[in-house]
Amino acid sequence: MRHNKKFNHLSRKKGHREALLSNLAIALIQHKRIFTTVAKAKALRVYAEPLITRSKKDDMANRRLVFSYLQNKEAVKELFGVIAEKVADRPGGYLRILKTGHRLGDNAEMCMIELVDFNENMLEAAAPKKAKTTRRSRSKKAAAPAEAPAAEAPEAEEAPAAEEPKAE
């Protein structure tokens, strides 16, 4: 019976699939963004996100566990150094998958998978958030204090203007 075996096998045997996901994870950690098929990206997200979560707590046990999956010293060093600092306050969802179209040869659905905290363009676009506006009208209590400072503002502007010619 195949109970609780719903992950994508990617048309590969176990050893080949583990090697593929390990190599994809190493490339993702080193380059912060890779282009691959959607099926591989979804399988990679399931494989890599627990490793990134492990990297948030830097101790020997976590380093050895991650190394057993990746088998690459440089990738482990990058993961526990640069990436762990950026994702320290994020509770999960470290990877983003953006579909890019279809591959010319076999029409496979392609995508870009990237680390969320390393895309400066999207971080800049998301930074300036405006306050939400509502359609309901303001109450008279909230509108009255807003009008009072507006009435005082012209007097404050006229007084300094009158003082400047006297100073010369």
JSON list of C-alpha atoms in Angstrom, two decimals:
[
{"chain": "A", "resi": 1, "resn": "MET", "atom": "CA", "xyz": [0.00, 0.00, 0.00]},
{"chain": "A", "resi": 2, "resn": "ARG", "atom": "CA", "xyz": [1.14, 3.54, -0.75]},
{"chain": "A", "resi": 3, "resn": "HIS", "atom": "CA", "xyz": [-0.20, 5.32, 2.32]},
{"chain": "A", "resi": 4, "resn": "ASN", "atom": "CA", "xyz": [1.33, 8.76, 2.93]},
{"chain": "A", "resi": 5, "resn": "LYS", "atom": "CA", "xyz": [3.63, 8.58, -0.11]},
{"chain": "A", "resi": 6, "resn": "LYS", "atom": "CA", "xyz": [2.32, 11.49, -2.12]},
{"chain": "A", "resi": 7, "resn": "PHE", "atom": "CA", "xyz": [5.57, 13.31, -2.92]},
{"chain": "A", "resi": 8, "resn": "ASN", "atom": "CA", "xyz": [6.60, 13.66, -6.54]},
{"chain": "A", "resi": 9, "resn": "HIS", "atom": "CA", "xyz": [9.03, 10.92, -7.59]},
{"chain": "A", "resi": 10, "resn": "LEU", "atom": "CA", "xyz": [10.10, 12.97, -10.66]},
{"chain": "A", "resi": 11, "resn": "SER", "atom": "CA", "xyz": [10.32, 9.75, -12.76]},
{"chain": "A", "resi": 12, "resn": "ARG", "atom": "CA", "xyz": [13.55, 8.77, -11.00]},
{"chain": "A", "resi": 13, "resn": "LYS", "atom": "CA", "xyz": [14.73, 6.10, -8.58]},
{"chain": "A", "resi": 14, "resn": "LYS", "atom": "CA", "xyz": [15.43, 7.10, -4.97]},
{"chain": "A", "resi": 15, "resn": "GLY", "atom": "CA", "xyz": [19.19, 7.61, -5.32]},
{"chain": "A", "resi": 16, "resn": "HIS", "atom": "CA", "xyz": [18.88, 9.64, -8.50]},
{"chain": "A", "resi": 17, "resn": "ARG", "atom": "CA", "xyz": [16.11, 11.79, -7.01]},
{"chain": "A", "resi": 18, "resn": "GLU", "atom": "CA", "xyz": [18.12, 12.50, -3.85]},
{"chain": "A", "resi": 19, "resn": "ALA", "atom": "CA", "xyz": [21.19, 13.45, -5.91]},
{"chain": "A", "resi": 20, "resn": "LEU", "atom": "CA", "xyz": [19.08, 15.73, -8.11]},
{"chain": "A", "resi": 21, "resn": "LEU", "atom": "CA", "xyz": [17.48, 17.53, -5.17]},
{"chain": "A", "resi": 22, "resn": "SER", "atom": "CA", "xyz": [20.81, 17.84, -3.37]},
{"chain": "A", "resi": 23, "resn": "ASN", "atom": "CA", "xyz": [22.45, 19.40, -6.44]},
{"chain": "A", "resi": 24, "resn": "LEU", "atom": "CA", "xyz": [19.50, 21.76, -6.98]},
{"chain": "A", "resi": 25, "resn": "ALA", "atom": "CA", "xyz": [19.63, 22.82, -3.32]},
{"chain": "A", "resi": 26, "resn": "ILE", "atom": "CA", "xyz": [23.39, 23.48, -3.53]},
{"chain": "A", "resi": 27, "resn": "ALA", "atom": "CA", "xyz": [22.90, 25.59, -6.67]},
{"chain": "A", "resi": 28, "resn": "LEU", "atom": "CA", "xyz": [20.05, 27.50, -5.03]},
{"chain": "A", "resi": 29, "resn": "ILE", "atom": "CA", "xyz": [22.08, 28.24, -1.90]},
{"chain": "A", "resi": 30, "resn": "GLN", "atom": "CA", "xyz": [25.12, 29.40, -3.86]},
{"chain": "A", "resi": 31, "resn": "HIS", "atom": "CA", "xyz": [23.32, 31.44, -6.54]},
{"chain": "A", "resi": 32, "resn": "LYS", "atom": "CA", "xyz": [20.19, 32.47, -4.56]},
{"chain": "A", "resi": 33, "resn": "ARG", "atom": "CA", "xyz": [18.06, 31.92, -7.70]},
{"chain": "A", "resi": 34, "resn": "ILE", "atom": "CA", "xyz": [17.82, 29.11, -10.26]},
{"chain": "A", "resi": 35, "resn": "PHE", "atom": "CA", "xyz": [15.66, 28.31, -13.27]},
{"chain": "A", "resi": 36, "resn": "THR", "atom": "CA", "xyz": [14.13, 24.84, -13.47]},
{"chain": "A", "resi": 37, "resn": "THR", "atom": "CA", "xyz": [10.85, 23.06, -14.16]},
{"chain": "A", "resi": 38, "resn": "VAL", "atom": "CA", "xyz": [7.87, 23.65, -11.90]},
{"chain": "A", "resi": 39, "resn": "ALA", "atom": "CA", "xyz": [7.76, 20.00, -10.75]},
{"chain": "A", "resi": 40, "resn": "LYS", "atom": "CA", "xyz": [11.43, 20.08, -9.69]},
{"chain": "A", "resi": 41, "resn": "ALA", "atom": "CA", "xyz": [10.98, 23.46, -8.00]},
{"chain": "A", "resi": 42, "resn": "LYS", "atom": "CA", "xyz": [8.04, 22.23, -5.94]},
{"chain": "A", "resi": 43, "resn": "ALA", "atom": "CA", "xyz": [9.99, 19.13, -4.91]},
{"chain": "A", "resi": 44, "resn": "LEU", "atom": "CA", "xyz": [13.02, 21.31, -4.11]},
{"chain": "A", "resi": 45, "resn": "ARG", "atom": "CA", "xyz": [10.95, 23.59, -1.89]},
{"chain": "A", "resi": 46, "resn": "VAL", "atom": "CA", "xyz": [9.89, 20.59, 0.23]},
{"chain": "A", "resi": 47, "resn": "TYR", "atom": "CA", "xyz": [13.53, 19.46, 0.38]},
{"chain": "A", "resi": 48, "resn": "ALA", "atom": "CA", "xyz": [15.28, 22.80, 1.02]},
{"chain": "A", "resi": 49, "resn": "GLU", "atom": "CA", "xyz": [13.00, 24.68, 3.42]},
{"chain": "A", "resi": 50, "resn": "PRO", "atom": "CA", "xyz": [13.62, 22.33, 6.38]},
{"chain": "A", "resi": 51, "resn": "LEU", "atom": "CA", "xyz": [17.36, 22.72, 5.76]},
{"chain": "A", "resi": 52, "resn": "ILE", "atom": "CA", "xyz": [17.03, 26.50, 5.90]},
{"chain": "A", "resi": 53, "resn": "THR", "atom": "CA", "xyz": [15.03, 26.20, 9.10]},
{"chain": "A", "resi": 54, "resn": "ARG", "atom": "CA", "xyz": [17.83, 24.06, 10.56]},
{"chain": "A", "resi": 55, "resn": "SER", "atom": "CA", "xyz": [20.38, 26.72, 9.65]},
{"chain": "A", "resi": 56, "resn": "LYS", "atom": "CA", "xyz": [18.70, 29.27, 11.92]},
{"chain": "A", "resi": 57, "resn": "LYS", "atom": "CA", "xyz": [20.14, 27.46, 14.95]},
{"chain": "A", "resi": 58, "resn": "ASP", "atom": "CA", "xyz": [23.88, 27.16, 14.39]},
{"chain": "A", "resi": 59, "resn": "ASP", "atom": "CA", "xyz": [25.20, 24.17, 16.31]},
{"chain": "A", "resi": 60, "resn": "MET", "atom": "CA", "xyz": [27.25, 21.12, 15.40]},
{"chain": "A", "resi": 61, "resn": "ALA", "atom": "CA", "xyz": [24.27, 18.76, 15.21]},
{"chain": "A", "resi": 62, "resn": "ASN", "atom": "CA", "xyz": [22.41, 20.96, 12.71]},
{"chain": "A", "resi": 63, "resn": "ARG", "atom": "CA", "xyz": [25.54, 21.52, 10.63]},
{"chain": "A", "resi": 64, "resn": "ARG", "atom": "CA", "xyz": [26.18, 17.77, 10.41]},
{"chain": "A", "resi": 65, "resn": "LEU", "atom": "CA", "xyz": [22.56, 17.02, 9.55]},
{"chain": "A", "resi": 66, "resn": "VAL", "atom": "CA", "xyz": [22.51, 19.63, 6.77]},
{"chain": "A", "resi": 67, "resn": "PHE", "atom": "CA", "xyz": [25.87, 18.40, 5.48]},
{"chain": "A", "resi": 68, "resn": "SER", "atom": "CA", "xyz": [24.47, 14.87, 5.28]},
{"chain": "A", "resi": 69, "resn": "TYR", "atom": "CA", "xyz": [21.85, 16.20, 2.84]},
{"chain": "A", "resi": 70, "resn": "LEU", "atom": "CA", "xyz": [24.04, 18.58, 0.80]},
{"chain": "A", "resi": 71, "resn": "GLN", "atom": "CA", "xyz": [27.57, 17.04, 0.90]},
{"chain": "A", "resi": 72, "resn": "ASN", "atom": "CA", "xyz": [29.11, 20.44, 0.07]},
{"chain": "A", "resi": 73, "resn": "LYS", "atom": "CA", "xyz": [31.15, 22.43, 2.60]},
{"chain": "A", "resi": 74, "resn": "GLU", "atom": "CA", "xyz": [30.85, 25.76, 0.77]},
{"chain": "A", "resi": 75, "resn": "ALA", "atom": "CA", "xyz": [27.06, 25.47, 0.54]},
{"chain": "A", "resi": 76, "resn": "VAL", "atom": "CA", "xyz": [26.78, 24.61, 4.25]},
{"chain": "A", "resi": 77, "resn": "LYS", "atom": "CA", "xyz": [29.02, 27.57, 5.14]},
{"chain": "A", "resi": 78, "resn": "GLU", "atom": "CA", "xyz": [26.92, 29.92, 2.98]},
{"chain": "A", "resi": 79, "resn": "LEU", "atom": "CA", "xyz": [23.68, 28.53, 4.41]},
{"chain": "A", "resi": 80, "resn": "PHE", "atom": "CA", "xyz": [24.70, 28.90, 8.06]},
{"chain": "A", "resi": 81, "resn": "GLY", "atom": "CA", "xyz": [26.39, 32.27, 7.46]},
{"chain": "A", "resi": 82, "resn": "VAL", "atom": "CA", "xyz": [24.77, 34.65, 5.00]},
{"chain": "A", "resi": 83, "resn": "ILE", "atom": "CA", "xyz": [21.37, 33.00, 4.52]},
{"chain": "A", "resi": 84, "resn": "ALA", "atom": "CA", "xyz": [20.73, 32.26, 8.21]},
{"chain": "A", "resi": 85, "resn": "GLU", "atom": "CA", "xyz": [21.28, 35.94, 9.09]},
{"chain": "A", "resi": 86, "resn": "LYS", "atom": "CA", "xyz": [18.73, 37.13, 6.54]},
{"chain": "A", "resi": 87, "resn": "VAL", "atom": "CA", "xyz": [16.02, 34.59, 7.43]},
{"chain": "A", "resi": 88, "resn": "ALA", "atom": "CA", "xyz": [16.50, 34.72, 11.20]},
{"chain": "A", "resi": 89, "resn": "ASP", "atom": "CA", "xyz": [13.21, 36.54, 11.88]},
{"chain": "A", "resi": 90, "resn": "ARG", "atom": "CA", "xyz": [11.16, 34.83, 9.15]},
{"chain": "A", "resi": 91, "resn": "PRO", "atom": "CA", "xyz": [8.88, 32.04, 10.48]},
{"chain": "A", "resi": 92, "resn": "GLY", "atom": "CA", "xyz": [8.91, 30.07, 7.22]},
{"chain": "A", "resi": 93, "resn": "GLY", "atom": "CA", "xyz": [8.30, 30.42, 3.49]},
{"chain": "A", "resi": 94, "resn": "TYR", "atom": "CA", "xyz": [11.92, 31.05, 2.54]},
{"chain": "A", "resi": 95, "resn": "LEU", "atom": "CA", "xyz": [11.50, 30.21, -1.16]},
{"chain": "A", "resi": 96, "resn": "ARG", "atom": "CA", "xyz": [9.44, 31.81, -3.91]},
{"chain": "A", "resi": 97, "resn": "ILE", "atom": "CA", "xyz": [8.44, 30.10, -7.17]},
{"chain": "A", "resi": 98, "resn": "LEU", "atom": "CA", "xyz": [7.67, 32.36, -10.15]},
{"chain": "A", "resi": 99, "resn": "LYS", "atom": "CA", "xyz": [6.48, 30.71, -13.37]},
{"chain": "A", "resi": 100, "resn": "THR", "atom": "CA", "xyz": [8.33, 31.92, -16.47]},
{"chain": "A", "resi": 101, "resn": "GLY", "atom": "CA", "xyz": [6.61, 30.12, -19.35]},
{"chain": "A", "resi": 102, "resn": "HIS", "atom": "CA", "xyz": [7.26, 26.95, -21.33]},
{"chain": "A", "resi": 103, "resn": "ARG", "atom": "CA", "xyz": [10.53, 25.44, -22.57]},
{"chain": "A", "resi": 104, "resn": "LEU", "atom": "CA", "xyz": [10.92, 25.42, -26.34]},
{"chain": "A", "resi": 105, "resn": "GLY", "atom": "CA", "xyz": [12.07, 21.82, -26.81]},
{"chain": "A", "resi": 106, "resn": "ASP", "atom": "CA", "xyz": [9.49, 19.84, -24.88]},
{"chain": "A", "resi": 107, "resn": "ASN", "atom": "CA", "xyz": [7.03, 22.54, -23.73]},
{"chain": "A", "resi": 108, "resn": "ALA", "atom": "CA", "xyz": [7.79, 21.81, -20.07]},
{"chain": "A", "resi": 109, "resn": "GLU", "atom": "CA", "xyz": [6.50, 24.45, -17.67]},
{"chain": "A", "resi": 110, "resn": "MET", "atom": "CA", "xyz": [9.51, 26.45, -16.43]},
{"chain": "A", "resi": 111, "resn": "CYS", "atom": "CA", "xyz": [9.92, 28.62, -13.38]},
{"chain": "A", "resi": 112, "resn": "MET", "atom": "CA", "xyz": [12.39, 30.56, -11.30]},
{"chain": "A", "resi": 113, "resn": "ILE", "atom": "CA", "xyz": [12.85, 29.53, -7.68]},
{"chain": "A", "resi": 114, "resn": "GLU", "atom": "CA", "xyz": [14.60, 32.00, -5.41]},
{"chain": "A", "resi": 115, "resn": "LEU", "atom": "CA", "xyz": [15.27, 32.84, -1.80]},
{"chain": "A", "resi": 116, "resn": "VAL", "atom": "CA", "xyz": [12.70, 35.44, -0.75]},
{"chain": "A", "resi": 117, "resn": "ASP", "atom": "CA", "xyz": [15.03, 37.70, 1.25]},
{"chain": "A", "resi": 118, "resn": "PHE", "atom": "CA", "xyz": [17.61, 38.02, -1.54]},
{"chain": "A", "resi": 119, "resn": "ASN", "atom": "CA", "xyz": [15.50, 39.68, -4.26]},
{"chain": "A", "resi": 120, "resn": "GLU", "atom": "CA", "xyz": [16.27, 43.38, -3.78]},
{"chain": "A", "resi": 121, "resn": "ASN", "atom": "CA", "xyz": [13.84, 44.50, -6.51]},
{"chain": "A", "resi": 122, "resn": "MET", "atom": "CA", "xyz": [10.82, 42.94, -4.81]},
{"chain": "A", "resi": 123, "resn": "LEU", "atom": "CA", "xyz": [11.97, 44.09, -1.36]},
{"chain": "A", "resi": 124, "resn": "GLU", "atom": "CA", "xyz": [12.15, 47.71, -2.56]},
{"chain": "A", "resi": 125, "resn": "ALA", "atom": "CA", "xyz": [8.74, 47.47, -4.21]},
{"chain": "A", "resi": 126, "resn": "ALA", "atom": "CA", "xyz": [7.15, 45.99, -1.09]},
{"chain": "A", "resi": 127, "resn": "ALA", "atom": "CA", "xyz": [8.71, 48.50, 1.35]},
{"chain": "A", "resi": 128, "resn": "PRO", "atom": "CA", "xyz": [6.57, 51.63, 0.77]},
{"chain": "A", "resi": 129, "resn": "LYS", "atom": "CA", "xyz": [3.15, 50.51, 1.99]},
{"chain": "A", "resi": 130, "resn": "LYS", "atom": "CA", "xyz": [0.32, 53.02, 2.18]},
{"chain": "A", "resi": 131, "resn": "ALA", "atom": "CA", "xyz": [-2.28, 53.08, 4.90]},
{"chain": "A", "resi": 132, "resn": "LYS", "atom": "CA", "xyz": [-5.52, 51.45, 3.92]},
{"chain": "A", "resi": 133, "resn": "THR", "atom": "CA", "xyz": [-8.32, 53.80, 2.93]},
{"chain": "A", "resi": 134, "resn": "THR", "atom": "CA", "xyz": [-11.92, 53.17, 3.84]},
{"chain": "A", "resi": 135, "resn": "ARG", "atom": "CA", "xyz": [-15.10, 54.20, 2.11]},
{"chain": "A", "resi": 136, "resn": "ARG", "atom": "CA", "xyz": [-16.91, 55.27, 5.24]},
{"chain": "A", "resi": 137, "resn": "SER", "atom": "CA", "xyz": [-16.97, 58.92, 6.17]},
{"chain": "A", "resi": 138, "resn": "ARG", "atom": "CA", "xyz": [-15.10, 60.28, 9.14]},
{"chain": "A", "resi": 139, "resn": "SER", "atom": "CA", "xyz": [-17.02, 61.16, 12.24]},
{"chain": "A", "resi": 140, "resn": "LYS", "atom": "CA", "xyz": [-17.44, 64.83, 13.21]},
{"chain": "A", "resi": 141, "resn": "LYS", "atom": "CA", "xyz": [-15.20, 64.33, 16.25]},
{"chain": "A", "resi": 142, "resn": "ALA", "atom": "CA", "xyz": [-12.28, 63.22, 14.11]},
{"chain": "A", "resi": 143, "resn": "ALA", "atom": "CA", "xyz": [-12.83, 65.99, 11.55]},
{"chain": "A", "resi": 144, "resn": "ALA", "atom": "CA", "xyz": [-13.05, 68.87, 14.09]},
{"chain": "A", "resi": 145, "resn": "PRO", "atom": "CA", "xyz": [-9.48, 68.58, 15.50]},
{"chain": "A", "resi": 146, "resn": "ALA", "atom": "CA", "xyz": [-8.11, 68.34, 11.96]},
{"chain": "A", "resi": 147, "resn": "GLU", "atom": "CA", "xyz": [-9.70, 71.70, 11.04]},
{"chain": "A", "resi": 148, "resn": "ALA", "atom": "CA", "xyz": [-8.42, 73.57, 14.11]},
{"chain": "A", "resi": 149, "resn": "PRO", "atom": "CA", "xyz": [-4.68, 73.23, 13.32]},
{"chain": "A", "resi": 150, "resn": "ALA", "atom": "CA", "xyz": [-5.40, 74.20, 9.72]},
{"chain": "A", "resi": 151, "resn": "ALA", "atom": "CA", "xyz": [-6.83, 77.52, 10.93]},
{"chain": "A", "resi": 152, "resn": "GLU", "atom": "CA", "xyz": [-3.73, 78.20, 13.04]},
{"chain": "A", "resi": 153, "resn": "ALA", "atom": "CA", "xyz": [-1.29, 77.42, 10.24]},
{"chain": "A", "resi": 154, "resn": "PRO", "atom": "CA", "xyz": [-1.83, 80.63, 8.16]},
{"chain": "A", "resi": 155, "resn": "GLU", "atom": "CA", "xyz": [-1.22, 82.82, 11.21]},
{"chain": "A", "resi": 156, "resn": "ALA", "atom": "CA", "xyz": [2.04, 81.04, 11.93]},
{"chain": "A", "resi": 157, "resn": "GLU", "atom": "CA", "xyz": [3.17, 81.55, 8.33]},
{"chain": "A", "resi": 158, "resn": "GLU", "atom": "CA", "xyz": [2.32, 85.29, 8.28]},
{"chain": "A", "resi": 159, "resn": "ALA", "atom": "CA", "xyz": [4.14, 86.16, 11.50]},
{"chain": "A", "resi": 160, "resn": "PRO", "atom": "CA", "xyz": [7.66, 85.07, 10.38]},
{"chain": "A", "resi": 161, "resn": "ALA", "atom": "CA", "xyz": [7.15, 86.77, 7.01]},
{"chain": "A", "resi": 162, "resn": "ALA", "atom": "CA", "xyz": [6.38, 90.07, 8.80]},
{"chain": "A", "resi": 163, "resn": "GLU", "atom": "CA", "xyz": [9.50, 89.76, 10.98]},
{"chain": "A", "resi": 164, "resn": "GLU", "atom": "CA", "xyz": [11.94, 89.16, 8.14]},
{"chain": "A", "resi": 165, "resn": "PRO", "atom": "CA", "xyz": [11.75, 92.69, 6.57]},
{"chain": "A", "resi": 166, "resn": "LYS", "atom": "CA", "xyz": [12.29, 94.29, 10.01]},
{"chain": "A", "resi": 167, "resn": "ALA", "atom": "CA", "xyz": [15.47, 92.29, 10.55]},
{"chain": "A", "resi": 168, "resn": "GLU", "atom": "CA", "xyz": [17.05, 93.68, 7.34]}
]
